[in-house]
CSV table of C-alpha atoms in Angstrom, one decimal:
chain,number,residue,atom,x,y,z
A,1191,MET,CA,-86.8,32.8,236.0
A,1192,ARG,CA,-83.3,31.2,235.9
A,1193,ILE,CA,-82.4,30.4,239.5
A,1194,ALA,CA,-79.2,29.1,240.9
A,1195,GLN,CA,-79.6,27.4,244.3
A,1196,VAL,CA,-76.3,26.8,246.1
A,1197,ALA,CA,-76.7,24.3,248.9
A,1198,PRO,CA,-74.2,23.7,251.8
A,1199,PRO,CA,-72.3,20.4,251.0
A,1200,TRP,CA,-72.5,18.8,254.5
A,1201,ILE,CA,-75.9,16.9,254.5
A,1202,ALA,CA,-77.7,15.2,251.6
A,1203,ILE,CA,-80.7,16.7,249.9
A,1204,PRO,CA,-83.2,15.7,251.0
A,1205,PRO,CA,-81.8,14.6,254.4
A,1206,LYS,CA,-82.2,11.0,255.5
A,1207,SER,CA,-82.8,12.0,259.2
A,1208,TYR,CA,-81.7,15.3,260.6
A,1209,GLY,CA,-81.0,18.3,258.3
A,1210,THR,CA,-83.2,21.3,258.7
A,1211,THR,CA,-81.5,23.5,256.1
A,1212,GLU,CA,-81.4,20.7,253.5
A,1213,TYR,CA,-85.0,19.8,254.2
A,1214,VAL,CA,-86.1,23.3,253.5
A,1215,ILE,CA,-83.9,23.7,250.4
A,1216,TYR,CA,-85.3,20.5,249.0
A,1217,HIS,CA,-88.9,21.7,249.4
A,1218,LEU,CA,-88.1,25.2,248.0
A,1219,VAL,CA,-86.3,23.8,244.9
A,1220,GLU,CA,-89.1,21.3,244.2
A,1221,GLU,CA,-91.8,24.0,244.4
A,1222,LEU,CA,-89.9,26.5,242.2
A,1223,VAL,CA,-89.6,23.7,239.6
A,1224,ALA,CA,-93.3,23.0,239.9
A,1225,LEU,CA,-94.0,26.6,239.3
A,1226,GLY,CA,-92.2,26.5,236.0
A,1227,HIS,CA,-88.8,28.1,236.8
A,1228,GLU,CA,-85.4,26.9,235.5
A,1229,VAL,CA,-83.7,25.9,238.7
A,1230,THR,CA,-80.2,24.6,239.0
A,1231,LEU,CA,-79.2,23.0,242.3
A,1232,PHE,CA,-75.5,23.0,243.2
A,1233,ALA,CA,-75.1,20.2,245.7
A,1234,PRO,CA,-73.0,17.0,246.1
A,1235,ALA,CA,-73.9,14.2,243.7
A,1236,ASP,CA,-76.0,12.2,246.3
A,1237,ALA,CA,-78.7,14.8,246.2
A,1238,HIS,CA,-82.1,13.9,244.7
A,1239,THR,CA,-83.9,16.7,242.9
A,1240,SER,CA,-86.3,17.6,240.0
A,1241,ALA,CA,-84.0,20.5,239.2
A,1242,LYS,CA,-81.0,20.5,237.0
A,1243,GLN,CA,-78.1,19.4,239.2
A,1244,VAL,CA,-74.5,20.4,239.1
A,1245,SER,CA,-72.1,18.6,241.4
A,1246,PHE,CA,-68.3,18.9,242.1
A,1247,ILE,CA,-68.0,16.4,244.9
A,1248,PRO,CA,-69.5,12.9,244.9
A,1249,LYS,CA,-71.1,12.7,248.4
A,1250,SER,CA,-72.3,15.0,251.1
A,1251,LEU,CA,-69.5,15.5,253.6
A,1252,ILE,CA,-71.1,14.1,256.7
A,1253,THR,CA,-71.9,10.9,254.7
A,1254,GLU,CA,-68.2,10.7,253.9
A,1255,GLY,CA,-67.3,11.1,257.5
A,1256,VAL,CA,-65.7,14.5,257.2
A,1257,PRO,CA,-65.7,16.4,260.5
A,1258,TRP,CA,-67.3,19.9,260.7
A,1259,GLN,CA,-63.9,21.5,261.3
A,1260,ALA,CA,-62.4,20.1,258.0
A,1261,THR,CA,-63.7,22.7,255.6
A,1262,LEU,CA,-61.4,22.3,252.5
A,1263,LYS,CA,-64.0,20.2,250.5
A,1264,ALA,CA,-66.7,22.6,251.6
A,1265,TYR,CA,-64.7,25.5,250.2
A,1266,TYR,CA,-64.0,23.6,247.0
A,1267,HIS,CA,-67.8,23.0,246.5
A,1268,LEU,CA,-68.6,26.7,247.0
A,1269,HIS,CA,-65.7,28.0,244.9
A,1270,LYS,CA,-66.5,25.7,242.0
A,1271,SER,CA,-70.3,26.4,242.2
A,1272,LEU,CA,-69.8,30.2,242.1
A,1273,GLU,CA,-67.2,29.9,239.4
A,1274,TYR,CA,-69.7,27.9,237.3
A,1275,ILE,CA,-72.4,30.5,238.0
A,1276,ALA,CA,-70.1,33.4,236.9
A,1277,GLU,CA,-69.6,31.6,233.6
A,1278,HIS,CA,-73.3,31.0,232.9
A,1279,ASP,CA,-76.5,33.0,232.7
A,1280,PHE,CA,-78.7,33.2,235.8
A,1281,ASP,CA,-81.2,35.8,236.9
A,1282,ILE,CA,-80.6,35.2,240.6
A,1283,VAL,CA,-78.3,33.3,242.9
A,1284,HIS,CA,-79.7,32.0,246.2
A,1285,THR,CA,-77.2,30.8,248.7
A,1286,HIS,CA,-77.7,29.6,252.3
A,1287,LEU,CA,-75.7,30.4,255.5
A,1288,ALA,CA,-76.1,27.6,258.0
A,1289,SER,CA,-72.6,26.8,259.3
A,1290,SER,CA,-69.2,28.4,259.5
A,1291,SER,CA,-67.9,27.1,256.2
A,1292,ASP,CA,-70.7,28.9,254.4
A,1293,MET,CA,-69.1,32.2,255.4
A,1294,TYR,CA,-66.7,31.6,252.5
A,1295,ILE,CA,-69.6,32.6,250.2
A,1296,PHE,CA,-69.2,36.2,251.1
A,1297,PRO,CA,-65.7,36.8,249.7
A,1298,LEU,CA,-66.2,34.3,246.9
A,1299,ALA,CA,-69.4,36.1,245.7
A,1300,ALA,CA,-68.1,39.7,246.3
A,1301,LEU,CA,-67.4,40.4,242.6
A,1302,MET,CA,-70.1,38.3,241.2
A,1303,PRO,CA,-72.3,40.5,239.0
A,1304,THR,CA,-75.4,38.2,239.2
A,1305,PRO,CA,-78.0,39.4,241.7
A,1306,HIS,CA,-77.5,37.4,244.9
A,1307,VAL,CA,-79.7,36.7,248.0
A,1308,MET,CA,-78.7,34.6,251.0
A,1309,THR,CA,-81.0,32.9,253.5
A,1310,LEU,CA,-79.7,33.0,257.1
A,1311,HIS,CA,-80.5,29.6,258.6
A,1312,GLY,CA,-78.2,29.9,261.6
A,1313,TYR,CA,-77.1,32.6,263.9
A,1314,PHE,CA,-74.0,34.8,264.5
A,1315,PRO,CA,-71.3,34.3,265.4
A,1316,PHE,CA,-70.4,31.6,262.9
A,1317,ASP,CA,-66.7,31.5,263.9
A,1318,ARG,CA,-67.3,28.8,266.5
A,1319,THR,CA,-66.7,25.0,266.9
A,1320,VAL,CA,-68.7,22.2,268.3
A,1321,ASP,CA,-66.8,22.3,271.6
A,1322,ASN,CA,-68.1,25.9,272.2
A,1323,TRP,CA,-64.9,27.7,271.2
A,1324,THR,CA,-65.9,31.1,269.7
A,1325,GLY,CA,-63.6,33.3,267.7
A,1326,ASP,CA,-63.9,36.8,266.2
A,1327,ALA,CA,-63.6,36.1,262.5
A,1328,ASP,CA,-67.2,37.1,261.7
A,1329,GLY,CA,-66.1,40.7,262.0
A,1330,TYR,CA,-63.6,40.4,259.2
A,1331,PHE,CA,-66.3,39.0,256.9
A,1332,MET,CA,-68.6,41.9,257.4
A,1333,GLU,CA,-66.9,44.0,254.8
A,1334,TRP,CA,-68.4,41.6,252.2
A,1335,ALA,CA,-71.5,40.4,254.1
A,1336,GLN,CA,-72.9,43.9,254.5
A,1337,HIS,CA,-73.5,44.0,250.7
A,1338,VAL,CA,-75.5,40.8,250.4
A,1339,PRO,CA,-79.3,41.0,250.9
A,1340,LEU,CA,-80.2,38.5,253.6
A,1341,VAL,CA,-83.4,36.7,254.2
A,1342,ALA,CA,-84.3,35.9,257.8
A,1343,THR,CA,-86.4,32.8,258.6
A,1344,SER,CA,-88.4,34.6,261.2
A,1345,GLU,CA,-88.9,38.1,262.7
A,1346,SER,CA,-87.3,36.9,265.8
A,1347,ALA,CA,-84.2,35.9,263.9
A,1348,ARG,CA,-84.1,39.2,262.0
A,1349,LYS,CA,-84.2,41.2,265.2
A,1350,GLN,CA,-81.5,39.0,266.8
A,1351,VAL,CA,-79.1,39.6,263.8
A,1352,ALA,CA,-79.9,43.3,263.8
A,1353,ARG,CA,-78.5,43.4,267.4
A,1354,LEU,CA,-75.4,41.3,266.7
A,1355,ALA,CA,-74.6,42.5,263.2
A,1356,PRO,CA,-76.1,45.9,262.5
A,1357,GLN,CA,-74.2,46.2,259.2
A,1358,ALA,CA,-76.3,43.4,257.7
A,1359,HIS,CA,-79.3,44.3,255.7
A,1360,PHE,CA,-82.4,42.2,255.0
A,1361,ALA,CA,-84.4,41.7,251.8
A,1362,GLY,CA,-87.2,40.2,253.8
A,1363,VAL,CA,-88.4,37.5,256.1
A,1364,VAL,CA,-89.6,34.2,254.8
A,1365,HIS,CA,-90.9,31.4,257.1
A,1366,HIS,CA,-89.8,27.9,256.1
A,1367,GLY,CA,-92.4,25.8,254.2
A,1368,ILE,CA,-93.1,22.2,253.4
A,1369,HIS,CA,-95.3,20.2,251.1
A,1370,VAL,CA,-98.3,19.8,253.3
A,1371,GLU,CA,-100.1,17.7,250.7
A,1372,GLU,CA,-97.6,14.9,251.4
A,1373,CYS,CA,-98.7,14.8,255.0
A,1374,GLU,CA,-101.9,13.1,256.3
A,1375,ILE,CA,-103.6,13.2,259.6
A,1376,SER,CA,-103.7,9.7,261.0
A,1377,ALA,CA,-106.9,7.8,260.6
A,1378,GLN,CA,-105.9,5.6,263.5
A,1379,PRO,CA,-106.6,6.5,267.1
A,1380,ILE,CA,-104.0,8.8,268.6
A,1381,GLY,CA,-101.3,7.2,270.7
A,1382,ASP,CA,-100.9,7.8,274.4
A,1383,TYR,CA,-97.4,9.4,274.2
A,1384,PHE,CA,-95.8,12.8,273.7
A,1385,ILE,CA,-92.6,13.2,271.7
A,1386,TRP,CA,-89.5,15.3,271.8
A,1387,GLN,CA,-87.1,15.6,268.8
A,1388,GLY,CA,-83.7,17.2,268.2
A,1389,ARG,CA,-80.1,17.1,269.3
A,1390,PHE,CA,-79.2,16.3,272.8
A,1391,THR,CA,-77.9,19.7,273.8
A,1392,TYR,CA,-78.9,21.9,276.7
A,1393,GLU,CA,-80.4,24.4,274.3
A,1394,ALA,CA,-82.9,21.9,272.8
A,1395,GLY,CA,-84.2,21.2,276.3
A,1396,ALA,CA,-84.8,17.4,276.4
A,1397,HIS,CA,-84.3,17.5,280.2
A,1398,LEU,CA,-87.2,19.9,280.5
A,1399,ALA,CA,-89.4,17.8,278.3
A,1400,ILE,CA,-88.6,14.9,280.6
A,1401,GLU,CA,-89.4,17.1,283.7
A,1402,ALA,CA,-92.8,18.2,282.1
A,1403,ALA,CA,-93.7,14.6,281.2
A,1404,ARG,CA,-92.9,13.3,284.7
A,1405,ARG,CA,-94.9,16.2,286.2
A,1406,ALA,CA,-97.9,15.4,284.0
A,1407,ARG,CA,-97.4,11.6,284.4
A,1408,GLN,CA,-97.4,11.2,280.7
A,1409,PRO,CA,-95.2,8.9,278.6
A,1410,LEU,CA,-92.5,10.6,276.5
A,1411,ILE,CA,-90.6,9.3,273.5
A,1412,LEU,CA,-87.2,10.9,272.9
A,1413,ALA,CA,-86.2,10.8,269.2
A,1414,GLY,CA,-82.8,12.5,269.4
A,1415,ILE,CA,-79.3,12.6,268.1
A,1416,LYS,CA,-76.3,12.2,270.5
A,1417,GLU,CA,-73.4,14.5,269.5
A,1418,SER,CA,-70.6,12.1,270.3
A,1419,HIS,CA,-68.0,14.6,269.0
A,1420,ASN,CA,-69.3,17.3,271.4
A,1421,ARG,CA,-68.0,16.8,275.0
A,1422,ASP,CA,-70.4,19.3,276.5
A,1423,ALA,CA,-73.4,17.7,274.7
A,1424,MET,CA,-72.4,14.2,275.8
A,1425,ASP,CA,-71.9,15.4,279.5
A,1426,TYR,CA,-75.4,17.0,279.3
A,1427,TYR,CA,-76.9,13.8,278.0
A,1428,ARG,CA,-75.2,11.5,280.6
A,1429,HIS,CA,-76.2,13.7,283.5
A,1430,LEU,CA,-79.5,15.3,282.7
A,1431,VAL,CA,-81.2,12.9,280.2
A,1432,GLU,CA,-79.9,9.3,280.4
A,1433,PRO,CA,-80.6,8.8,284.1
A,1434,TYR,CA,-84.3,9.2,283.5
A,1435,ILE,CA,-84.6,6.9,280.5
A,1436,ASN,CA,-86.3,3.7,281.8
A,1437,GLY,CA,-87.7,2.2,278.6
A,1438,GLN,CA,-91.3,2.6,279.9
A,1439,ASP,CA,-92.6,6.1,280.5
A,1440,ILE,CA,-89.4,7.8,279.2
A,1441,LEU,CA,-88.3,5.9,276.1
A,1442,TYR,CA,-85.3,6.7,273.9
A,1443,ILE,CA,-85.5,5.4,270.3
A,1444,GLY,CA,-82.5,7.1,268.7
A,1445,PRO,CA,-82.8,9.5,265.7
A,1446,ALA,CA,-86.0,8.8,263.8
A,1447,MET,CA,-85.6,8.1,260.0
A,1448,TYR,CA,-87.9,10.0,257.7
A,1449,ARG,CA,-90.8,7.4,257.3
A,1450,ASN,CA,-90.6,6.4,261.0
A,1451,ASN,CA,-90.6,10.0,262.0
A,1452,ILE,CA,-93.8,10.7,260.1
A,1453,GLU,CA,-95.6,7.8,261.8
A,1454,LEU,CA,-94.3,8.9,265.2
A,1455,LEU,CA,-95.6,12.4,264.7
A,1456,ARG,CA,-99.0,11.3,263.3
A,1457,GLN,CA,-99.6,9.2,266.4
A,1458,ALA,CA,-98.1,11.6,269.1
A,1459,ARG,CA,-100.5,13.6,271.3
A,1460,ALA,CA,-98.1,16.6,270.9
A,1461,LEU,CA,-94.6,17.6,270.2
A,1462,LEU,CA,-92.8,19.1,273.1
A,1463,ALA,CA,-90.3,21.9,272.3
A,1464,PRO,CA,-88.9,23.4,275.6
A,1465,LEU,CA,-86.3,25.5,273.8
A,1466,GLN,CA,-83.6,27.2,275.8
A,1467,TRP,CA,-82.5,29.6,273.0
A,1468,GLU,CA,-83.8,31.9,270.4
A,1469,GLU,CA,-84.2,29.4,267.6
A,1470,PRO,CA,-84.4,31.1,264.2
A,1471,PHE,CA,-87.1,28.7,263.1
A,1472,GLY,CA,-88.6,25.3,264.0
A,1473,VAL,CA,-89.0,23.0,261.0
A,1474,GLU,CA,-89.8,20.1,263.2
A,1475,MET,CA,-92.7,22.1,264.5
A,1476,ILE,CA,-94.3,22.7,261.2
A,1477,LYS,CA,-93.6,19.1,260.1
A,1478,ALA,CA,-95.5,17.8,263.1
A,1479,MET,CA,-98.3,20.3,262.7
A,1480,ALA,CA,-98.7,19.3,259.0
A,1481,MET,CA,-99.7,15.9,260.3
A,1482,GLY,CA,-102.1,17.4,262.8
A,1483,CYS,CA,-99.8,17.0,265.8
A,1484,PRO,CA,-100.1,20.0,268.1
A,1485,ILE,CA,-97.1,21.8,269.6
A,1486,ILE,CA,-96.3,22.7,273.2
A,1487,SER,CA,-93.3,25.0,273.1
A,1488,PHE,CA,-91.6,27.5,275.3
A,1489,ALA,CA,-92.4,31.0,274.1
A,1490,ALA,CA,-88.9,31.7,272.7
A,1491,GLY,CA,-87.5,32.5,269.3
A,1492,ALA,CA,-89.7,31.8,266.3
A,1493,ALA,CA,-92.0,29.5,268.2
A,1494,THR,CA,-94.2,32.6,269.0
A,1495,GLU,CA,-94.6,33.0,265.2
A,1496,ILE,CA,-95.4,29.3,264.5
A,1497,VAL,CA,-97.7,28.3,267.3
A,1498,ASP,CA,-101.1,29.9,267.6
A,1499,HIS,CA,-101.7,29.6,271.3
A,1500,GLY,CA,-104.8,27.7,272.2
A,1501,ARG,CA,-105.6,26.8,268.5
A,1502,THR,CA,-102.6,24.8,267.2
A,1503,GLY,CA,-100.9,24.2,270.6
A,1504,PHE,CA,-99.7,26.1,273.6
A,1505,LEU,CA,-96.9,28.4,274.5
A,1506,ALA,CA,-95.4,27.8,278.0
A,1507,HIS,CA,-92.7,29.5,280.0
A,1508,ASP,CA,-91.4,26.6,282.1
A,1509,ALA,CA,-91.7,22.9,282.6
A,1510,ALA,CA,-94.5,23.2,285.1
A,1511,GLU,CA,-96.6,25.2,282.7
A,1512,MET,CA,-95.8,22.8,279.9
A,1513,ALA,CA,-97.0,19.9,282.1
A,1514,HIS,CA,-100.2,21.9,282.7
A,1515,TYR,CA,-100.9,22.3,279.0
A,1516,MET,CA,-100.1,18.6,278.4
A,1517,ASN,CA,-103.3,17.8,280.2
A,1518,TYR,CA,-105.4,20.0,277.9
A,1519,ILE,CA,-103.9,18.9,274.6
A,1520,SER,CA,-107.1,17.0,273.6
A,1521,ASP,CA,-108.8,20.3,273.3
A,1522,ILE,CA,-106.8,21.1,270.2
A,1523,ASP,CA,-108.5,20.3,266.8
A,1524,ARG,CA,-105.9,18.4,264.8
A,1525,ARG,CA,-107.4,19.3,261.5
A,1526,GLN,CA,-107.2,23.0,262.5
A,1527,VAL,CA,-103.5,22.4,263.2
A,1528,GLN,CA,-102.9,21.1,259.7
A,1529,ALA,CA,-105.0,23.9,258.1
A,1530,HIS,CA,-102.8,26.5,259.9
A,1531,VAL,CA,-99.6,25.0,258.3
A,1532,GLU,CA,-101.2,24.8,254.9
A,1533,ARG,CA,-102.2,28.5,255.1
A,1534,TYR,CA,-98.9,29.9,256.5
A,1535,PHE,CA,-96.1,27.3,256.1
A,1536,SER,CA,-96.6,25.5,252.8
A,1537,ALA,CA,-93.9,25.1,250.2
A,1538,ARG,CA,-96.0,27.1,247.8
A,1539,VAL,CA,-96.3,30.1,250.2
A,1540,MET,CA,-92.6,29.9,250.9
A,1541,ALA,CA,-91.7,29.8,247.2
A,1542,GLU,CA,-94.0,32.7,246.2
A,1543,LYS,CA,-92.4,34.9,249.0
A,1544,TYR,CA,-88.9,34.1,247.7
A,1545,LEU,CA,-90.0,34.9,244.1
A,1546,THR,CA,-91.1,38.3,245.3
A,1547,ILE,CA,-87.8,38.9,247.0
A,1548,TYR,CA,-85.9,37.6,243.9
A,1549,ARG,CA,-87.7,40.2,241.7
A,1550,ASN,CA,-87.1,43.0,244.2
A,1551,VAL,CA,-83.4,42.2,244.4
A,1552,ILE,CA,-83.0,41.9,240.6
A,1553,THR,CA,-84.7,45.3,240.1
A,1554,SER,CA,-83.0,47.1,242.9
A,1555,PRO,CA,-80.0,49.4,242.3
A,1556,GLY,CA,-76.9,47.2,242.2
A,1557,GLY,CA,-79.2,44.1,242.1
A,1558,GLY,CA,-77.5,42.5,245.1
A,1559,GLY,CA,-74.6,41.6,242.8
A,1560,GLY,CA,-71.0,42.4,243.6
A,1561,VAL,CA,-69.5,44.7,246.3
A,1562,THR,CA,-70.8,48.2,245.8
A,1563,THR,CA,-67.9,49.8,247.7
A,1564,PRO,CA,-64.3,48.7,247.6
A,1565,ALA,CA,-63.4,46.0,250.1
A,1566,ASN,CA,-60.8,46.9,252.7
A,1567,THR,CA,-57.5,45.5,251.3
A,1568,GLN,CA,-55.2,47.1,253.9
A,1569,PRO,CA,-53.8,44.7,256.5
A,1570,LEU,CA,-55.0,45.1,260.1
A,1571,VAL,CA,-52.0,45.4,262.4
A,1572,GLY,CA,-52.8,45.0,266.0
A,1573,ALA,CA,-56.4,45.8,265.4
A,1574,ALA,CA,-59.0,44.6,267.9
A,1575,THR,CA,-61.8,42.7,266.1
A,1576,SER,CA,-63.8,41.2,268.9
A,1577,ASP,CA,-66.4,44.0,268.8
A,1578,MET,CA,-66.5,44.5,265.0
A,1579,LEU,CA,-69.9,42.9,264.7
A,1580,SER,CA,-71.4,45.6,266.9
A,1581,ALA,CA,-69.3,48.5,265.6
């Protein structure tokens, strides 16, 4: 199968530290190539891949220091990628919606005859900025978006989108996957610490991981990213996280690079994930589990689809319950944790599910290519758009 994978241009593939979407795209592309398919990856030139690579910009935008609000280069990357695809022969185009600039894909691909499927890595609304400003532009884009078959990364994410954007239709649900064979359970004795990873935002719940660790009297390592450009996130960090970091039982080590991250997870007693939002998926969870590291998560979002309560970790409802389960983490068989990921969240399982969706989209009426009804070309004068997503 001739497959075009169009990656967002912001973070390198594979990412050097944080970059969930890019991490997943890397594993998907590598597995599709291993299965014998002709894959072309459209990404900035600093990507590393076994696929054929087509690039229109030299570096991923974050590497260049481009702020998220500056989307001109992102638009250029997407426009040139889809222009190239229109001039060449592909069986399927797979795009990825992770940030607001990816919304440009909808109008750019509207008249593209090649069958098209898009994975929804983020959540609506996408018309928002890092300082929590939210607009109503998502509603305008629905005239194109409703004609693109979407793939949700969890049943939780699919249900959430169905509430917010009922016009959207889904070709299926595919959980993220990774190359489990690259991960090994540590042969060394497990360390005495728990670990939290993510961005220091209220939604990621670092303050609750700290509360749980203090309740359980267990050491905690925070491997997080400070969002210096986000005033609310920095206020959160200064008031709810930083005062408790003492370099002993609560230790902050900064964002963990890939190799260091692997060793941290191998040795951790468990990864704490006290999520305060309906996360569409949790790649950090399956990365940890692939190395035998159990998860203690709040029962929110996709966590209930990832964690098998009592077998691969525990699902809690508050910090007190999380602290309770921390004292029973030794009851979890770490080899069983890894086996669970291999069975349900491997790159091979993910790739095979996508191939099934590709075939279904290709053979369906219209094939997911092009707008099947004329787009609205009439100007909206004085029209209210704030409720268009739920219309």
